[in-house]
Amino acid sequence: MYGLKKDWVLEKKPRVCVLEDYMGAEARWCPGCGDHAVLNSVQRVARDLQLAPERTVVVSGIGCSSRFPHYMKTYGFHGLHGRALPVASGIRSRRPDLDIFVVTGDGDCCAIGTAHWIHAIRYNMNMTVLLLDNNIYGLTKAQTSPTTKMTERSNTHPRGSFFVPIEPISVVLGIPNASFVAQTVDWNPPHLYETIRAGHEHRGLSFIRILQRCPHYTSHVFAEAQRDTSRILYMRHPEGINLPDAMSKIFKNQVEHDPSNISEARDLAREDAGVLPIGLFYKKPDALRYDEVTAEGLKMSAAEKIEAINNALDRFMV
Amino acid sequence: MYGLKKDWVLEKKPRVCVLEDYMGAEARWCPGCGDHAVLNSVQRVARDLQLAPERTVVVSGIGCSSRFPHYMKTYGFHGLHGRALPVASGIRSRRPDLDIFVVTGDGDCCAIGTAHWIHAIRYNMNMTVLLLDNNIYGLTKAQTSPTTKMTERSNTHPRGSFFVPIEPISVVLGIPNASFVAQTVDWNPPHLYETIRAGHEHRGLSFIRILQRCPHYTSHVFAEAQRDTSRILYMRHPEGINLPDAMSKIFKNQVEHDPSNISEARDLAREDAGVLPIGLFYKKPDALRYDEVTAEGLKMSAAEKIEAINNALDRFMV
Amino acid sequence: MKQSAIEPKEESRPAPTGEGAIEVEQHIIEIVSDSGEGAQTCGQMFGTISAKMGNGIWTVEIIPAEIEPPHRSRAGASGNRIRIGSKPVTNAGDTADVVVAFNEQVLYSRIDVGALKPGTIVYLDKVWDSSPQDEVREAYRAAVEDFRRMGFHVAEIPLEEDCLKYTDEPRRGKNMWALGMLCAVYGRDMDVACGEIRKKFRRKGEVVTQTNLDLINAGYNWALENLSERFFVPAVKDIGEMVVMNGNTAIGLGVMAAGMEICSMYPITPATSASHYLSSVYHTVGGFVHQAEDEIAAIGFALGASYSGKTAVTITSGPGLALKTEFVGLAVMAEIPLVIVVVQRGGPSTGLPTKIEQGDLLAALFASPGDSPKIILAPATIEECFHYMVTARKLAEQFRGPVIVLTDANLATGQQPFQRPVPKEEWLAAPIVQSDWDESVPPFAWDSETGLSNRPIPGQRGGEYVLTGLAHDEESHVAYESSINQRTMAMRSRKLAVLQKSLKPPKIHGDPEGDLLVVTWGSTLGAAIEAVDRLRKDGYKVSSVHLRFLSPFEPGLKAIFQKFKKVMTVEINYSDDLRMPYINEENRRPAQLARLLRDQTLLDIDSWSRVPGSPLPPGAIEEELRRRLTAEK
Amino acid sequence: MKQSAIEPKEESRPAPTGEGAIEVEQHIIEIVSDSGEGAQTCGQMFGTISAKMGNGIWTVEIIPAEIEPPHRSRAGASGNRIRIGSKPVTNAGDTADVVVAFNEQVLYSRIDVGALKPGTIVYLDKVWDSSPQDEVREAYRAAVEDFRRMGFHVAEIPLEEDCLKYTDEPRRGKNMWALGMLCAVYGRDMDVACGEIRKKFRRKGEVVTQTNLDLINAGYNWALENLSERFFVPAVKDIGEMVVMNGNTAIGLGVMAAGMEICSMYPITPATSASHYLSSVYHTVGGFVHQAEDEIAAIGFALGASYSGKTAVTITSGPGLALKTEFVGLAVMAEIPLVIVVVQRGGPSTGLPTKIEQGDLLAALFASPGDSPKIILAPATIEECFHYMVTARKLAEQFRGPVIVLTDANLATGQQPFQRPVPKEEWLAAPIVQSDWDESVPPFAWDSETGLSNRPIPGQRGGEYVLTGLAHDEESHVAYESSINQRTMAMRSRKLAVLQKSLKPPKIHGDPEGDLLVVTWGSTLGAAIEAVDRLRKDGYKVSSVHLRFLSPFEPGLKAIFQKFKKVMTVEINYSDDLRMPYINEENRRPAQLARLLRDQTLLDIDSWSRVPGSPLPPGAIEEELRRRLTAEK
Ligand SMILES: Cc1ncc(C[n+]2csc(CCOP(=O)(O)OP(=O)(O)O)c2C)c(N)n1
Ligand SMILES: Cc1ncc(C[n+]2csc(CCOP(=O)(O)OP(=O)(O)O)c2C)c(N)n1
Ligand code: SF4
Ligand code: SF4
Ligand SMILES: [Mg+2]
Ligand SMILES: [Mg+2]
């Protein structure tokens, strides 16, 4: 296809992107790493929605998970640890035409990136944010992350963590203007796919926490939930994220949850309950979008601008 | 009293600190600034609890409010914009003997300091944190802050802010391990006093948001709530913060709220309700305290340490 | 009977005569009041009126440290210094010729900082003489005596008293009365003055406007009747179209003219007012100011915008620059165009937040760990603040990386007229290219001679690549190979050498050889030239050269320097003084530019640098240069 | 019949003989495997065994960039280089004499980086020759031929095959077999070796221990029977009590010995392992590691602790240092003691996170805006990593400010034996003073000669003060006066001059005069000295000098330099090369130390600096020096 790109006549026939068109460098995560599944889902969502690769930008920070953009064949910005969201917001500000995904880790987002995380939720610019939460710092070789469970050992807490872990969903639900808050797991590809797809289709910032296995360092952490589906609480609702019945059946634990009910969402998000809810916690389609403000004036012509600058200058004439 | 300090015999008689013992440089806030009232309350709490000035440390960031330590006659740390909490945590880590107050502004805490704010709540180290929230950046001359109400004008948003303001109480209630969350107003000195006092008596991090008037830049913002007490929702409970009946009577709007009920606390914290709740939202006396971990081993003798170091070294002997 | 100007006590000052005006080449006027009494507005308007009449002007703000300082306090002095001249004025000068003070305490604060000298004419509101408070009366009377003892010519004026005839709020009207009085003393055109008042109060309604017109006329008439001294500062001929503004406004206008649509910032003094100005007008050119949650987010947002094809600007001061350090390194490494304006203030740390220093040069150059070659410019005038925005954006894109523009608190708040710029369409950002990218060209197709390359923009088909801060090859693929690391470092560094090639050597002010060459950068230009000119008049062989590019340097410096017996920099930053204990050639920490020039030229470049928190006055520079020139002999 | 060592093809290498061992002064051995196959453990144990036998050693890790790279891939090579010698070994040397490779692909990765040379003996697992997969067999066979063509002496060994006799998991046992084999080739004491194995597997139980003992013996016996070459590296006599560890562990132990109770950090490669080590033992001395939410919080927490009387340490690398910039400025301004360890890695930006560079010197010195004088030390050896922690804490307290200690990825992961330190009680922090503070002494009672002062600690009655990053006077009151700002800046700067006074000039290695002086800092010490020694043996007049204090410099540098015709630095950071296009004397960007020395001495100090992401081998330095020395003649 690429060979033809200068030939505008041929370009006219409808373009169809296949999965390979979204596949970049070979993924170098450990075998069995949950990141592979997420990559796969994003590529499939992109294909199914026929996102133009050249108009898709994947922004990340630093971490195992943040290597993500390299494995896509789209535009990408693999920036600084913790800083994916400001970069993505800047890209979004004047480019309403792009599709933006943000990939971040639990250290990247919930430790060093906390401030940007909180404020990005508030800005609610249109983008799909995937928090790949493996409860550990992977790339730097197993340090405690804000989501590491208490008493879990790591290289910085070899005798077990003594921190109460942060609950990313609870935090996000405490921020006004949150507009799409969902949770899923890497080991259920259909739910993962549906969640990312729903997130992408939402206009505004969709925050998706993905519980992601790190077989290299924290293989046991999600083992139970993976083995025993009763540890998972499947949230369903016509306005939520739903699997075909055949697939949702495997979840013995289900609850009907209306994603417009924030109080209930907050109660469900509490992790002390011992179950792991997946699905859509909260959605507010009409939440204010900052990117609609920042994109104002995009269409202004050079002549109009020059005139305005002249007017501004004139106010300082002596 | 100071003149005698070298005379140990005289020192033996019980020391009584009076208000002046907590009064430092003359406060240079604008006339009518709510910060004056907070300063006054902190000084009175210190006096009433007879905190030793030399064992009291007031830590702040940068802002009008952060000038606070200079006006106390205790130890103080007037550090960097947004960074009061890490500094206070470091001080607390090995000094269980000190009384620590943190004074921060809505820009200091909820913008540049967001990450530290979230994580300090999680660490729950013993200290009293006062958020002086005037809905504006005061010191730098009137820019939008994260708590500025929508459509309010500022120098950075002269046509009115288009952000949904953050709700500091909602945010804090979304963080696990929050242990004391209260709200009060600068213009009700008895309530202000009781809240700060209760916060100080709580063992753990007490987070107190004080709605603070800035007559210089945002004189109208709290004018209504100040004039019309029905705009205020007085939360009462035997475990909460209570005024004598005579004083609480002025609040027509009251609610009984059990501060151990987090769901209710979160619902009450929502600012879209149009009323301003004051009192104790939430309290969890047994929340994990990180300062109890960091202070371990404080009593170890030099000889014990040397032995331990020798042991550690020996493991590398060839 | 006209109140007589006070007897002159000093030879150095021409005696104000009774009737005819004394012609002076330049004069320095200060207006000081309590914060909130409007002396700043008065000063600015006096400056504008003078500029409109064809005078050169330079105005600087006198700012209290607190937001609402107590009344009648030294700490509370607020106002303006206006220097007007018959030629373009390039700096705030030495001591004031005339001061209008609304009370004696604010005058003291000016005396404390050495703004006055024996012979300065002082117009002081005498309302305090009849204060109901004993302490106030006494303080006032003692001060007047004190002032006279110090050799000032004090005229007590009925400022508040007369204002009360026109307004119930004299605290808000005195400034206009004082403006009227000054207009009389300096023979300003009252049509121009009244025009300014109408413009100023346009939005406040007719009543307010009229009150202010009444006040200015009252001050004017009172002075005509009661003051005898008159000064005449001839105008510059044929000034053409001029604008007058401060440096931060010039930055804001420059940003718009440069076609940058995004200014991403976090508030910090003394940089913020640039974004205030932008916030108020940016929408008229379709731009927007993003106030981020902190400085890191501010630059991250700007870089995101730049990456997406919309080169952005971020504006900050020292502490903010410190926070941006890591992202600046990414911009260098991943070659993302970005304009970073740093309005320098007093450091280190929070330092002197409202005051001037030139202390961030080394931080701008070296802060990011690893090798981070980048372009650094320093405008010297307010006019250059405007034009350097256009230059900076162009360089950022052409050389694909960050460009730091260093200004300072002096430029930020100082006002100066300059040729009205004529914005050009070619300055504006080209619309984003959306045509296909030639896939055979990698995203970092470094020209191996120059290190230059073009970048694909999201939306360009065939250009898909992943920007990364890791070491990377031409394809932007992560690369750990030694040779690639060595080569890509060289490519990024090379760009500076290439830029230098396109620059001209700086112009020498004065003769191209002599006893002493003074090297300056940034806002010290005007004062240094004035000092040099005074010395040259006295026959000293001294010249000066001003550097506008600090990384890379303009070419030819060593050749220029070698023509002089001594070379020294004059800078507003800290350097060790060899006369101090323990300090010797081995451990002396030189001034910042001097350090760089010593390294580059290996010539013994000395410096005179100070950190007073205020601009270096020409007189102080002159004195130091004279000392050195005389010591030589 | 014994497998014969391959015929030597090069004169340069002594032919491995059949029976008797060849005595060598030093040898370089590498063990490489797929990540996860334990070549690192094998190498470390071989090093430890050799150290215990009295050899000098230096080991460096070979680390893949990914966490779990694919098997049999060049990118996946993981292992160790061990250099052993009959004298203390100071660096990793040039090319390997012997390599054990678990597959041919990982060997290729070593060839790619120039770790081998013709004549290197290669022991290669031959299991791939009988792989069921055609491609694997073919790749292996082609590679063996290729290796022979390149001049390596390849011995195919039955590594996996023989291991299978003792374990079902040969991937986890091969390393011990290889260790046994090496023990035979180098005549290692098998009692020592088995002792190490017992120690290593102590916690894994008897079965595991026994399997590993079986494996090492198997490898040993196989080699005795089947390999003919034997090397003998004589031991250093009378070594005394020695410890062996890497630099990050030495930092951790040093932190404890220095009595610092708080290490506040945020994870970052290659610094983190220091805090891992601390985390595992710190509680035994009553200390704790605080893992903060980010680097800013990490240093803020440390400063809080220091302010409260408990001088803390923060450990980081380049990108983390960038984030700490603002707080470092506060520590300077408010004179808060603090130790900052920066383990340098490849920059700029994320750069080469696991690789070595010496690129953060200028950032450490100049990053904070405004004038921020601070102490900077750079240990040159692993032993110094330990002791400099004690020094740094002492200096931080005595000079009341931050002390930056620059190490690098080479020191961090390299292992070297050194004299076992004997911790002293006096090194530990004194208990916090709780007695009253003499109220007549202000919190910043600067001695006007030295700038030194003592600080009150919370708890001390009468010492109450408010620390601030604003300009302040002796009482720590906010002060805007010019003269106070000038004076306090001088006070803070003065301390560096005072410290310099207490230092001695650095020792010169070689003659105190000659044709060329090589100046180095940090971990390049060993390699540079080795290069200089080789050249001196060849009669060149070259000496070297190593700087351990980088701010302030040790005294007497100019005097030392002037005795040499040429002076140059050797550094692992980027500098422009004059032979490259566009680069000339006017725009060349020098290496980092060279820049500082040029500024200070005004001597034409050149440099040879490279950014290979790996230590500079002595041979490469030797070659460059020889080129220059020859060019001179
Ligand atoms: C400023 C900065 N600090 C620290 C690091 C080191 N670092 C890289 S990734 C990482 C944490 C990764 O954890 P997480 O975000 O959970 O991602 P994961 O690897 O688990 O996917 C850290 C601390 C860095 N690159 N930059
Ligand atoms: C790193 C840094 N960025 C910005 C500033 C400038 N600054 C000082 S105070 C302040 C905001 C103050 O607002 P707030 O925290 O609400 O306090 P207030 O003045 O309203 O009490 C800002 C932006 C700074 N000092 N340091
Ligand atoms: S370390 Fe963990 S998170 Fe990282 S690639 Fe491996 S399995 Fe995935
Ligand atoms: S500006 Fe506002 S917050 Fe600041 S001192 Fe004045 S009234 Fe208080
Ligand atoms: Mg993680
Ligand atoms: Mg505020």
PDB file of C-alpha atoms in Angstrom, chain B residues 28-31 62 64 67 79-81 83 107-108 111-112 137-145 154-159 162-163 215-217, chain C residues 63-70 73 75 265-269 272 275-277 279-280 283 287 289-296 323 349-350 353:
ATOM      1  CA  ARG B  28       1.867  41.391  56.892  1.00  0.00           C
ATOM      2  CA  TRP B  29      -1.251  40.098  55.238  1.00  0.00           C
ATOM      3  CA  CYS B  30      -3.756  42.571  53.839  1.00  0.00           C
ATOM      4  CA  PRO B  31      -6.202  44.015  56.321  1.00  0.00           C
ATOM      5  CA  ILE B  62       5.007  29.584  49.057  1.00  0.00           C
ATOM      6  CA  CYS B  64       0.397  34.556  51.017  1.00  0.00           C
ATOM      7  CA  ARG B  67       4.111  33.345  55.117  1.00  0.00           C
ATOM      8  CA  GLY B  79      10.190  26.178  51.866  1.00  0.00           C
ATOM      9  CA  LEU B  80       9.247  25.794  48.232  1.00  0.00           C
ATOM     10  CA  HIS B  81       5.991  26.272  46.426  1.00  0.00           C
ATOM     11  CA  ARG B  83       6.461  21.151  48.802  1.00  0.00           C
ATOM     12  CA  GLY B 107      -2.446  26.623  44.675  1.00  0.00           C
ATOM     13  CA  ASP B 108       0.305  25.289  46.862  1.00  0.00           C
ATOM     14  CA  ALA B 111      -2.025  22.499  42.012  1.00  0.00           C
ATOM     15  CA  ILE B 112       1.752  22.185  42.193  1.00  0.00           C
ATOM     16  CA  TYR B 137      -3.444  32.580  43.824  1.00  0.00           C
ATOM     17  CA  GLY B 138      -2.948  35.499  46.167  1.00  0.00           C
ATOM     18  CA  LEU B 139       0.772  36.141  46.289  1.00  0.00           C
ATOM     19  CA  THR B 140       1.282  36.118  42.541  1.00  0.00           C
ATOM     20  CA  LYS B 141      -1.651  38.475  42.064  1.00  0.00           C
ATOM     21  CA  ALA B 142      -4.815  36.706  41.157  1.00  0.00           C
ATOM     22  CA  GLN B 143      -4.526  33.728  38.899  1.00  0.00           C
ATOM     23  CA  THR B 144      -7.046  30.919  38.708  1.00  0.00           C
ATOM     24  CA  SER B 145      -6.485  28.196  41.289  1.00  0.00           C
ATOM     25  CA  SER B 154      -8.748  36.071  37.190  1.00  0.00           C
ATOM     26  CA  ASN B 155      -5.684  37.458  35.497  1.00  0.00           C
ATOM     27  CA  THR B 156      -5.112  34.205  33.648  1.00  0.00           C
ATOM     28  CA  HIS B 157      -8.766  33.790  32.786  1.00  0.00           C
ATOM     29  CA  PRO B 158      -9.980  37.334  32.387  1.00  0.00           C
ATOM     30  CA  ARG B 159     -13.066  36.096  30.609  1.00  0.00           C
ATOM     31  CA  PHE B 162     -13.735  27.403  32.330  1.00  0.00           C
ATOM     32  CA  PHE B 163     -12.532  24.688  34.688  1.00  0.00           C
ATOM     33  CA  PRO B 215     -10.567  40.672  50.434  1.00  0.00           C
ATOM     34  CA  HIS B 216      -7.890  41.895  48.087  1.00  0.00           C
ATOM     35  CA  TYR B 217      -8.760  39.669  45.149  1.00  0.00           C
TER      36      TYR B 217
ATOM     37  CA  ILE C  63       7.046  47.698  43.839  1.00  0.00           C
ATOM     38  CA  PRO C  64       6.458  46.879  47.486  1.00  0.00           C
ATOM     39  CA  ALA C  65       7.153  43.328  48.624  1.00  0.00           C
ATOM     40  CA  GLU C  66       3.701  42.783  50.081  1.00  0.00           C
ATOM     41  CA  ILE C  67       0.310  42.823  48.469  1.00  0.00           C
ATOM     42  CA  GLU C  68      -1.264  45.367  50.808  1.00  0.00           C
ATOM     43  CA  PRO C  69       1.516  46.818  52.926  1.00  0.00           C
ATOM     44  CA  PRO C  70       0.614  49.162  55.782  1.00  0.00           C
ATOM     45  CA  SER C  73       5.503  52.695  55.750  1.00  0.00           C
ATOM     46  CA  ALA C  75       8.062  48.856  53.041  1.00  0.00           C
ATOM     47  CA  MET C 265       2.689  28.371  31.886  1.00  0.00           C
ATOM     48  CA  TYR C 266       2.428  28.258  35.637  1.00  0.00           C
ATOM     49  CA  PRO C 267       2.267  31.611  37.436  1.00  0.00           C
ATOM     50  CA  ILE C 268       5.519  32.969  38.772  1.00  0.00           C
ATOM     51  CA  THR C 269       6.801  36.451  39.415  1.00  0.00           C
ATOM     52  CA  THR C 272       3.410  36.002  34.965  1.00  0.00           C
ATOM     53  CA  SER C 275       0.778  35.632  30.344  1.00  0.00           C
ATOM     54  CA  HIS C 276      -1.731  38.010  31.907  1.00  0.00           C
ATOM     55  CA  TYR C 277      -1.351  40.210  28.901  1.00  0.00           C
ATOM     56  CA  SER C 279      -4.675  35.952  28.390  1.00  0.00           C
ATOM     57  CA  SER C 280      -6.419  39.224  27.762  1.00  0.00           C
ATOM     58  CA  HIS C 283      -8.199  34.806  21.720  1.00  0.00           C
ATOM     59  CA  GLY C 287      -4.386  31.441  20.662  1.00  0.00           C
ATOM     60  CA  VAL C 289      -2.872  30.429  27.529  1.00  0.00           C
ATOM     61  CA  HIS C 290      -2.797  27.120  29.342  1.00  0.00           C
ATOM     62  CA  GLN C 291      -2.298  27.579  33.066  1.00  0.00           C
ATOM     63  CA  ALA C 292      -1.026  24.166  34.064  1.00  0.00           C
ATOM     64  CA  GLU C 293      -1.025  22.466  37.469  1.00  0.00           C
ATOM     65  CA  ASP C 294       2.717  23.061  37.801  1.00  0.00           C
ATOM     66  CA  GLU C 295       5.772  24.003  35.768  1.00  0.00           C
ATOM     67  CA  ILE C 296       6.521  20.444  34.752  1.00  0.00           C
ATOM     68  CA  LEU C 323      11.394  22.322  37.547  1.00  0.00           C
ATOM     69  CA  SER C 349      16.008  29.577  45.500  1.00  0.00           C
ATOM     70  CA  THR C 350      13.036  31.843  46.141  1.00  0.00           C
ATOM     71  CA  PRO C 353      11.196  37.203  43.690  1.00  0.00           C
TER      72      PRO C 353
END
